[in-house]
Amino acid sequence: MAEEEDYMSDSFINVQEDIRPGLPMLRQIREARRKEKQQEANLKNRQKSLKEEEQERRTLGLKSALGCENKGFALLQKMGYKSGQALGKSGDGIVEPIPLHVKTGKSGIGHEALLKRKAEEKLEHYRRKIHMKNQAEEKAEEQFRKRLKNKQDEMKLEGDLKRSQRACQQLDSQKNIEVPREAWYWLRPEEETDEEEEEEEQDEDEYRSEDLSVLEKLQILTSYLREEHLYCIWCGTAYEDKEDLSTNCPEPTSADHD
């Protein structure tokens, strides 16, 4: 037969508890948090139910017609009013009661109208900003197109002037004209001369030509080509006489030949 255990022995008396650092405190914190969450959930459910009950009572009251127990309705009946009849002596008043708008928030009276007005102002400000931005973009694009067109027109004028100078040099050479009427009538030679007199003469002519724009040079050179050589650079033709030139060539400008 097995021996009975001695309850006064060390195996029962000296039982060591779990005394790991922080363990009891951790359990207390967890339990406190659990209770706090449970209380918040209970409170939320309670508030929700109160709001629902309030909404249900309000809806039921609005749907129910006033009875004789209502003092105001009783006074109306004494004055001859009947249910469903319009108010007023002549019967031109309202039939349905004034609608009830329940304010559920905690903000003051007029706060919602203020928020609506601010939202409309913000939207209007945003629309004005977008409109101004679009106008600025359109203006910048228009200015860019103008600059581009001016640049293209300038390049076209320079090209027409070079064509005229090249034609003038060839036609003058055919007539054994060794020196142009003006230095800029011909294309500038690629190699510069070493003679001082020619350099001084060329510098003087260049100084005078700087006072003229590309358009003015082109007009002067076009007139010279038509009068001296009966030639039009846009037609690309040298005519027989002035009558042939005036008859078959439109006008002495590029736009007239488009």
XYZ file of C-alpha atoms in Angstrom:
258
model
C 0.000 0.000 0.000
C 1.371 3.373 -1.039
C 2.405 5.712 1.674
C 0.241 8.758 2.192
C 1.886 12.104 1.420
C 2.842 14.305 4.285
C 1.122 17.663 3.916
C 3.654 19.224 6.289
C 6.551 18.218 4.060
C 8.691 20.602 1.997
C 6.959 19.606 -1.249
C 3.785 21.383 -0.076
C 5.167 24.129 2.157
C 7.976 25.474 -0.038
C 6.015 25.830 -3.310
C 7.499 28.819 -5.164
C 5.150 31.213 -6.968
C 5.780 32.655 -10.430
C 7.458 35.954 -9.570
C 8.791 36.933 -12.973
C 9.326 40.753 -13.144
C 6.439 42.718 -14.610
C 4.044 39.782 -15.075
C 1.406 40.858 -12.474
C 1.496 44.453 -13.751
C 1.043 43.312 -17.362
C -2.045 41.320 -16.437
C -3.533 44.280 -14.591
C -2.994 46.596 -17.571
C -4.602 44.133 -19.969
C -7.597 43.694 -17.712
C -8.009 47.461 -17.301
C -7.892 47.995 -21.060
C -10.417 45.232 -21.642
C -12.832 46.776 -19.133
C -12.332 50.246 -20.655
C -13.124 48.988 -24.184
C -16.173 47.147 -22.870
C -17.443 50.312 -21.184
C -16.920 52.357 -24.369
C -18.809 49.763 -26.410
C -21.671 49.713 -23.916
C -21.860 53.497 -23.860
C -21.825 53.667 -27.665
C -24.594 51.109 -27.954
C -26.625 52.959 -25.342
C -26.240 56.310 -27.109
C -27.119 54.753 -30.416
C -30.251 53.211 -29.020
C -31.315 56.507 -27.431
C -30.921 58.316 -30.756
C -32.848 55.637 -32.546
C -35.636 55.772 -30.005
C -35.766 59.557 -30.252
C -35.928 59.388 -34.056
C -38.684 56.780 -33.952
C -40.762 58.826 -31.513
C -40.323 61.951 -33.629
C -41.267 60.162 -36.853
C -44.319 58.627 -35.222
C -45.408 61.986 -33.825
C -45.055 63.740 -37.172
C -47.056 61.068 -38.943
C -49.874 61.203 -36.418
C -52.543 63.850 -36.897
C -53.527 66.124 -34.041
C -56.534 65.024 -32.064
C -59.124 66.760 -29.920
C -56.878 66.373 -26.894
C -54.566 68.986 -28.408
C -55.599 72.414 -27.076
C -54.584 74.294 -30.206
C -56.531 71.940 -32.475
C -59.522 72.118 -30.167
C -59.543 75.937 -30.418
C -59.393 75.733 -34.209
C -62.377 73.377 -34.236
C -64.345 75.807 -32.084
C -63.670 78.503 -34.694
C -65.072 76.267 -37.435
C -61.960 74.591 -38.680
C -62.274 71.053 -40.054
C -59.508 68.523 -40.591
C -57.995 68.804 -44.103
C -59.307 72.330 -44.590
C -57.034 75.257 -45.523
C -56.362 77.848 -42.839
C -57.678 81.382 -42.972
C -61.102 82.966 -43.048
C -61.275 82.747 -46.835
C -59.653 79.309 -46.945
C -56.570 80.411 -48.890
C -54.004 79.452 -46.251
C -51.806 76.376 -45.974
C -53.269 72.892 -45.666
C -50.231 70.918 -44.569
C -48.360 71.890 -41.385
C -45.087 73.747 -41.635
C -42.337 71.123 -42.118
C -40.106 70.463 -39.158
C -36.354 70.542 -39.673
C -34.602 68.861 -36.770
C -31.112 70.072 -35.996
C -29.040 67.120 -34.803
C -25.599 68.751 -34.541
C -24.108 70.721 -31.677
C -23.265 73.821 -33.714
C -25.086 77.109 -33.222
C -27.960 78.480 -35.277
C -26.815 79.631 -38.709
C -23.639 77.554 -38.648
C -24.771 75.322 -41.505
C -25.677 78.353 -43.632
C -22.242 79.811 -42.870
C -20.520 76.595 -43.944
C -22.589 76.520 -47.135
C -21.722 80.135 -47.925
C -18.024 79.498 -47.303
C -18.130 76.432 -49.533
C -19.785 78.466 -52.316
C -17.193 81.241 -51.913
C -14.388 78.681 -52.045
C -15.860 77.136 -55.186
C -16.275 80.559 -56.811
C -12.674 81.451 -55.903
C -11.493 78.187 -57.445
C -13.485 78.873 -60.632
C -12.023 82.386 -60.911
C -8.548 80.988 -60.391
C -9.041 78.394 -63.145
C -10.503 81.070 -65.452
C -7.544 83.391 -64.864
C -5.139 80.508 -65.407
C -6.805 79.604 -68.694
C -6.719 83.232 -69.812
C -3.009 83.473 -68.952
C -2.277 80.273 -70.881
C -4.253 81.490 -73.908
C -2.451 84.852 -73.809
C 0.954 83.167 -73.542
C 0.074 80.858 -76.420
C -1.089 83.779 -78.554
C 2.101 85.717 -77.820
C 4.157 82.654 -78.697
C 2.326 82.312 -82.020
C 2.937 85.991 -82.762
C 6.636 85.685 -81.925
C 6.881 82.558 -84.046
C 5.090 84.228 -86.953
C 7.312 87.307 -86.671
C 10.371 85.085 -86.621
C 9.152 83.141 -89.636
C 8.332 86.370 -91.497
C 11.763 87.735 -90.644
C 13.470 84.574 -91.871
C 11.414 84.676 -95.080
C 12.392 88.306 -95.707
C 16.061 87.464 -95.154
C 15.759 84.540 -97.580
C 14.104 86.758 -100.230
C 16.833 89.378 -99.760
C 19.601 86.808 -100.291
C 17.857 85.504 -103.404
C 17.584 89.051 -104.696
C 21.273 89.745 -103.950
C 22.308 86.543 -105.717
C 20.124 87.351 -108.747
C 21.390 90.939 -108.812
C 25.009 89.777 -108.801
C 24.410 87.335 -111.669
C 22.425 89.804 -113.776
C 24.940 92.599 -113.184
C 27.777 90.254 -114.179
C 25.955 89.405 -117.395
C 25.955 93.137 -118.210
C 29.665 93.369 -117.290
C 28.918 95.431 -114.185
C 31.917 94.812 -111.944
C 30.920 96.990 -108.996
C 27.393 96.918 -107.491
C 25.479 100.138 -107.182
C 25.494 99.589 -103.425
C 27.774 97.163 -101.618
C 24.894 95.262 -100.087
C 23.239 94.732 -103.523
C 25.459 91.651 -103.878
C 26.152 88.868 -101.441
C 29.167 89.570 -99.260
C 32.254 87.645 -100.469
C 33.495 84.912 -98.174
C 37.114 86.089 -98.253
C 37.927 89.619 -97.180
C 40.357 91.728 -99.250
C 43.644 92.947 -97.772
C 43.634 96.297 -99.470
C 42.935 99.123 -97.033
C 41.025 101.288 -99.530
C 38.543 98.529 -100.285
C 38.140 97.797 -96.574
C 37.395 101.470 -95.829
C 34.919 101.647 -98.700
C 33.238 98.429 -97.577
C 33.008 99.609 -93.952
C 31.443 102.883 -95.098
C 28.869 101.063 -97.214
C 28.099 98.670 -94.375
C 27.576 101.591 -92.023
C 25.081 103.143 -94.433
C 23.294 99.810 -94.963
C 22.870 99.292 -91.218
C 20.369 102.168 -91.211
C 18.070 100.126 -93.460
C 15.901 97.246 -92.333
C 15.717 93.936 -94.180
C 12.326 94.909 -95.631
C 13.626 98.260 -96.856
C 16.636 96.609 -98.495
C 14.390 94.070 -100.182
C 12.078 96.775 -101.523
C 14.988 98.830 -102.880
C 16.663 95.826 -104.484
C 13.391 94.565 -105.949
C 12.809 97.949 -107.569
C 16.363 97.910 -108.966
C 15.939 94.425 -110.437
C 12.638 95.355 -112.093
C 13.879 98.646 -113.534
C 17.400 97.632 -114.500
C 16.985 93.988 -115.478
C 13.177 93.568 -115.865
C 13.483 90.685 -113.415
C 11.160 89.443 -110.658
C 12.572 87.016 -108.104
C 9.130 85.635 -107.194
C 8.277 84.934 -110.833
C 11.843 83.791 -111.470
C 11.653 85.373 -114.923
C 13.418 88.144 -116.794
C 10.815 89.855 -118.990
C 11.383 91.298 -122.472
C 10.297 94.848 -121.769
C 8.441 96.964 -119.218
C 5.087 96.307 -120.862
C 5.670 92.555 -120.630
C 6.689 92.962 -116.991
C 3.649 95.029 -116.027
C 1.297 92.709 -117.908
C 2.505 89.306 -116.705
C 3.954 90.083 -113.275
C 1.342 90.886 -110.600
C 3.051 93.298 -108.210
C 6.540 93.747 -106.727
C 5.825 91.999 -103.415
C 5.832 88.394 -102.206
C 2.213 88.582 -100.998
C 1.053 89.506 -104.512
C 2.489 86.245 -105.841
C 0.737 83.903 -103.338
